[in-house]
XYZ file of C-alpha atoms in Angstrom:
384
model
C -22.946 6.296 4.571
C -21.373 9.855 5.897
C -18.708 7.861 7.314
C -18.017 6.922 4.208
C -16.974 10.287 2.896
C -15.539 11.408 5.940
C -13.136 8.485 5.202
C -12.851 10.110 2.011
C -12.020 12.881 2.852
C -9.111 12.581 5.900
C -7.375 9.996 3.543
C -6.719 12.496 0.311
C -6.066 15.799 2.999
C -3.295 14.005 5.042
C -2.327 13.013 2.200
C -1.623 16.474 0.687
C -0.987 18.398 2.961
C 2.045 15.603 4.033
C 3.079 16.267 0.738
C 3.216 19.993 0.786
C 4.410 19.826 4.956
C 7.306 18.017 3.561
C 7.982 20.020 0.192
C 8.139 23.487 2.762
C 10.562 21.713 4.684
C 8.568 20.645 7.599
C 7.721 16.484 8.593
C 4.671 15.335 6.728
C 2.914 14.450 10.599
C 2.592 18.154 10.681
C 0.695 18.737 8.061
C -1.848 15.661 8.462
C -2.219 16.688 11.932
C -3.151 20.624 10.348
C -5.176 19.539 7.902
C -8.018 17.638 10.835
C -8.060 21.371 12.203
C -9.077 23.250 8.751
C -11.939 19.668 7.734
C -12.657 20.194 11.820
C -15.179 22.690 13.533
C -12.619 25.102 13.610
C -12.815 26.363 10.464
C -14.237 24.434 7.318
C -16.398 22.158 9.848
C -16.791 18.850 6.966
C -15.598 16.662 9.564
C -16.983 16.240 13.213
C -15.303 13.504 15.978
C -18.018 10.764 16.405
C -18.106 7.317 17.402
C -16.646 5.963 14.404
C -13.641 8.534 14.008
C -12.723 7.409 17.352
C -12.887 3.518 17.138
C -10.385 4.438 13.432
C -8.245 6.588 15.935
C -8.017 4.381 18.380
C -7.093 1.477 16.021
C -4.565 3.859 14.484
C -2.382 5.025 17.227
C -2.854 0.951 18.489
C -0.554 -0.400 14.930
C 1.311 3.167 15.124
C 2.802 2.181 18.677
C 2.134 -1.603 17.261
C 5.005 -0.551 13.622
C 7.006 1.249 16.718
C 7.538 -2.115 18.535
C 8.721 -3.943 15.905
C 10.718 -0.824 14.623
C 12.653 -1.259 18.211
C 16.070 -2.659 19.178
C 16.176 -4.337 21.999
C 19.294 -4.177 22.891
C 19.435 -0.896 21.970
C 16.271 -0.383 25.003
C 18.274 -2.470 27.233
C 22.025 -0.382 27.252
C 19.496 3.264 27.605
C 17.452 1.624 30.377
C 19.071 4.265 32.657
C 19.167 7.370 30.095
C 14.734 6.203 29.893
C 14.261 6.023 33.168
C 16.143 9.344 34.114
C 14.606 10.485 31.140
C 10.974 10.687 32.511
C 12.083 11.287 36.811
C 13.277 14.691 34.959
C 10.089 15.012 32.910
C 7.713 14.570 35.630
C 9.279 16.586 38.606
C 9.536 19.791 36.479
C 6.265 19.391 34.867
C 4.663 18.888 38.415
C 6.429 22.464 39.979
C 5.953 24.433 36.425
C 2.164 23.181 36.457
C 1.275 23.558 39.538
C 3.214 26.663 40.135
C 1.677 28.357 37.071
C -2.473 26.920 38.370
C -1.997 28.911 41.621
C -0.703 31.488 40.509
C -3.666 31.842 38.481
C -5.832 31.241 41.973
C -6.595 27.589 40.961
C -7.469 25.335 45.217
C -4.084 23.830 45.449
C -6.337 20.587 45.133
C -7.332 21.616 41.050
C -2.644 23.122 41.232
C -1.608 19.976 41.669
C -4.132 18.546 39.540
C -3.279 20.733 36.702
C 0.982 20.343 37.650
C 0.208 16.145 37.677
C -1.571 16.027 33.839
C 1.632 18.429 32.946
C 3.029 15.050 33.449
C 2.198 13.293 31.317
C 3.947 12.548 27.554
C 2.570 11.095 24.717
C 4.863 9.797 21.424
C 2.832 8.399 19.176
C 3.347 11.413 17.184
C 7.070 11.779 17.652
C 7.213 7.889 16.614
C 5.904 9.025 13.429
C 8.311 11.964 13.062
C 11.178 9.500 14.247
C 10.297 7.581 11.581
C 10.171 10.275 9.127
C 13.309 11.246 9.423
C 14.912 7.584 9.700
C 15.988 7.921 13.180
C 13.629 6.148 15.680
C 15.799 3.079 15.788
C 18.787 5.534 17.264
C 20.256 5.860 20.392
C 17.869 9.465 20.899
C 14.902 7.667 19.289
C 15.203 4.328 21.945
C 15.230 6.186 24.510
C 12.838 8.386 23.968
C 10.294 4.985 23.503
C 11.898 3.631 26.821
C 11.609 7.238 28.914
C 7.327 6.851 27.793
C 6.926 3.732 28.550
C 8.069 4.503 32.736
C 6.541 8.028 31.208
C 2.814 6.066 31.044
C 2.972 4.499 34.549
C 4.787 6.800 37.051
C 1.671 9.112 35.609
C -1.133 6.548 36.237
C -0.156 5.957 39.126
C 0.485 9.794 40.354
C -3.558 10.072 38.392
C -4.353 6.534 41.419
C -2.677 8.501 44.321
C -4.341 12.177 43.495
C -8.031 10.697 43.476
C -6.821 8.431 46.544
C -6.134 11.567 48.793
C -7.926 14.436 46.643
C -11.187 12.720 44.837
C -13.408 9.454 44.559
C -10.738 6.955 45.093
C -9.658 5.278 48.419
C -7.523 3.996 49.353
C -8.386 0.024 48.800
C -8.946 1.224 44.843
C -5.170 2.905 45.415
C -3.649 -0.935 46.553
C -5.246 -2.747 43.637
C -4.012 -0.193 41.419
C -0.299 -0.594 41.723
C -0.714 -4.035 42.295
C -2.189 -4.546 38.894
C 0.123 -2.310 36.557
C 2.871 -4.834 38.999
C 0.934 -7.352 37.645
C 0.693 -6.349 33.627
C 4.268 -5.922 33.088
C 4.738 -9.761 34.980
C 2.270 -11.102 32.329
C 2.770 -9.446 29.758
C 7.082 -10.146 30.178
C 5.963 -13.712 30.034
C 3.586 -13.196 26.959
C 6.682 -11.482 25.337
C 9.419 -14.320 25.910
C 6.693 -17.652 25.241
C 3.521 -17.509 25.218
C 3.721 -14.900 21.094
C 6.362 -17.443 19.505
C 4.004 -19.869 20.070
C 1.589 -18.439 19.291
C 2.459 -17.221 16.077
C 4.130 -20.884 15.214
C 0.722 -22.069 15.798
C -1.350 -19.466 13.429
C 1.415 -20.044 10.062
C 0.819 -23.016 8.695
C -3.181 -22.055 8.683
C -4.917 -22.676 5.190
C -6.154 -19.347 4.403
C -5.005 -15.862 3.482
C -2.825 -13.733 6.035
C -2.524 -15.914 8.576
C 0.947 -14.614 10.209
C -1.083 -11.094 9.756
C -3.441 -12.221 11.442
C -1.750 -13.651 14.214
C 0.246 -9.938 14.570
C -3.126 -8.479 15.345
C -4.559 -10.763 17.635
C -1.325 -9.550 19.518
C -1.629 -6.441 19.049
C -5.290 -6.035 19.951
C -4.921 -8.279 22.832
C -2.142 -6.952 24.600
C -3.919 -3.706 24.289
C -6.895 -4.770 25.570
C -5.376 -5.596 28.205
C -3.476 -3.152 29.057
C -6.435 -1.371 29.548
C -7.882 -3.315 31.595
C -4.897 -3.388 33.829
C -5.568 0.390 34.561
C -2.137 1.159 32.257
C -2.709 2.838 28.098
C -3.401 0.712 25.708
C -0.611 2.542 23.425
C 2.417 0.239 25.873
C 0.278 -2.661 25.091
C 0.696 -1.732 21.461
C 3.836 -0.793 21.665
C 4.812 -4.793 24.274
C 2.995 -6.743 21.525
C 4.749 -5.171 18.588
C 9.068 -5.527 21.193
C 7.628 -9.419 21.486
C 6.799 -10.005 17.523
C 9.808 -8.468 16.560
C 11.569 -11.065 18.340
C 10.063 -13.696 15.911
C 11.077 -15.008 12.954
C 7.479 -13.136 11.139
C 8.643 -9.717 11.829
C 9.893 -8.941 8.723
C 6.495 -10.062 7.222
C 4.361 -8.622 9.496
C 5.830 -5.509 9.353
C 6.118 -5.414 5.297
C 1.538 -5.946 5.893
C 0.541 -4.351 8.802
C 2.545 -0.831 7.439
C 0.003 -0.093 4.268
C -2.918 -0.955 6.858
C -1.720 1.456 8.834
C -0.636 4.610 6.650
C -3.498 4.366 4.276
C -5.885 4.117 6.348
C -6.343 3.994 10.281
C -3.113 6.193 10.715
C -4.343 9.472 8.426
C -7.703 8.765 10.776
C -5.637 9.613 13.751
C -4.107 12.782 12.858
C -7.249 13.891 12.371
C -9.187 13.467 15.320
C -6.480 16.088 17.016
C -7.247 18.244 15.396
C -10.987 18.098 15.340
C -10.492 18.786 18.894
C -10.611 22.027 18.035
C -12.684 24.952 18.450
C -12.572 28.371 19.022
C -15.179 29.381 20.563
C -15.296 31.065 23.832
C -11.999 31.035 24.852
C -11.586 34.222 24.686
C -11.459 34.542 28.426
C -8.850 31.960 28.541
C -6.208 32.577 26.086
C -3.084 33.638 28.087
C -4.119 31.193 30.763
C -3.560 28.258 27.081
C -0.463 29.667 26.276
C 1.012 30.389 29.158
C 0.557 27.470 30.415
C 1.856 25.828 26.655
C 4.886 27.509 26.994
C 5.393 26.065 30.640
C 4.231 22.380 29.751
C 6.713 22.631 26.772
C 9.778 24.297 28.928
C 9.296 21.901 31.746
C 9.636 18.115 29.672
C 12.223 19.426 27.436
C 14.172 20.403 30.252
C 13.328 17.988 32.290
C 13.714 15.239 29.860
C 17.189 17.071 28.084
C 18.401 17.161 31.834
C 18.187 13.530 32.578
C 19.703 13.215 29.397
C 22.740 15.047 30.019
C 23.316 13.500 32.847
C 23.451 10.157 31.845
C 26.317 10.411 28.693
C 23.558 11.978 25.807
C 25.475 15.087 24.702
C 23.343 19.104 24.365
C 22.813 18.062 21.024
C 21.153 14.974 21.581
C 20.409 16.015 24.897
C 18.148 19.056 23.683
C 16.553 15.989 21.428
C 15.219 13.771 22.892
C 13.305 16.616 26.046
C 12.203 17.511 22.026
C 10.610 14.352 22.094
C 8.571 13.992 25.203
C 7.447 16.604 24.187
C 3.846 16.251 23.277
C 0.918 15.140 25.480
C -1.844 13.378 23.013
C -4.085 10.970 23.915
C -2.388 9.892 27.114
C -3.435 13.844 29.042
C -6.558 14.041 27.038
C -7.514 10.665 29.311
C -6.518 11.934 32.253
C -8.073 15.277 31.683
C -10.925 13.468 31.215
C -11.208 10.955 34.494
C -9.783 14.269 36.075
C -13.867 16.096 34.941
C -15.575 13.157 36.457
C -13.467 13.092 39.677
C -13.831 17.115 39.733
C -9.829 17.314 39.718
C -10.315 19.104 36.564
C -12.667 22.006 36.997
C -15.575 21.925 34.271
C -14.286 25.317 32.927
C -10.818 25.029 32.152
C -11.676 21.769 30.206
C -11.314 23.146 26.851
C -8.546 25.287 27.364
C -6.996 21.871 28.462
C -7.493 19.780 25.947
C -6.461 22.901 23.373
C -2.097 22.862 25.454
C -2.250 19.277 25.042
C -3.443 19.717 21.357
C -0.440 22.849 21.512
C 2.148 20.473 23.027
C 1.270 17.955 20.155
C 1.046 20.452 17.166
C 4.435 21.910 18.074
C 6.452 18.705 18.754
C 6.934 17.646 14.471
C 8.379 20.696 13.528
C 10.655 21.239 16.865
C 12.012 17.322 16.165
C 13.185 18.253 12.934
C 15.014 21.592 14.400
C 16.748 19.802 17.300
C 17.256 16.146 15.850
C 21.033 15.232 14.868
C 20.496 14.956 10.782
C 20.518 11.879 9.832
C 19.013 9.750 6.319
C 15.893 10.969 5.643
C 13.447 7.645 5.710
C 10.737 7.292 2.905
C 7.238 8.986 3.659
C 4.547 6.731 4.868
């Protein structure tokens, strides 16, 4: 019954910490992330990462991105596709150069330096999504550009990983070609399903004489798209985001949105926030503090500069470009997945794995306050 206690601690601590964070002028999500550090092995040791935490946090991040898709203005997304692409490309080139340069300067081999550069290219906007939502900016031009750039970024980084594993790791050329094909197939099928199948599926289940038929249909679509994304080598959060966009184009959008948020923000999303902090432990890191700090600074500045430059050359002013670049800083669960793949394939040295995880977590922690600082002011949304 330990997981029941975990849930009680997580729900209470994230709400208290979130409220304190807001009172101090910071986004609530920052307090929720810090709650994970306090509850976890780094401080109190009351909650430990286990299979339960892993499953609940996975559902939490999928629901978070599903909600982001529901609330995305598709017209705005179409208008800003050029900016999103430029932000994604800029946010890949500079971090790759910066990561490779730092690793090489610290004596890592060419192969390991290339992998660290590729790892820093990753972006996970799930934390940025929550922060923008709190600031009522998720549907702004800047917010939509960040979301679009994250999708492009994810695809490019996964392809880069496939290329690198083929050339330097354990994959072969046939698996590389197969992976390219799977990515293309994923987007074709999801586009078709979102346009034709999702509306039919929602209309088919809506009249069922059972409780919450519409909401159940929406969750089936969310988790179905996410599973298919993972199956095709694309991050599950991209599938959830696509599912949210598909459902948002139906007449059931507002009904689903009104009911999925209480489920997500009461139970699953708090576990996701706390799970990030649970990965932090200060044991045995004394010898790599310089490495962690330098790589974190490089990771943040290169993503900020690259994403911001991409926004600037596509028509955004300096303040908006800075906000967009900041929204791309968090590496989140995407980088953690890549780090695990690198460790398994020999592209990431085992002695650097924990340090890389710390870099990923630090970039995730600094993103909410930086976004609050640089984002153009707007009407504040209710805290969730």
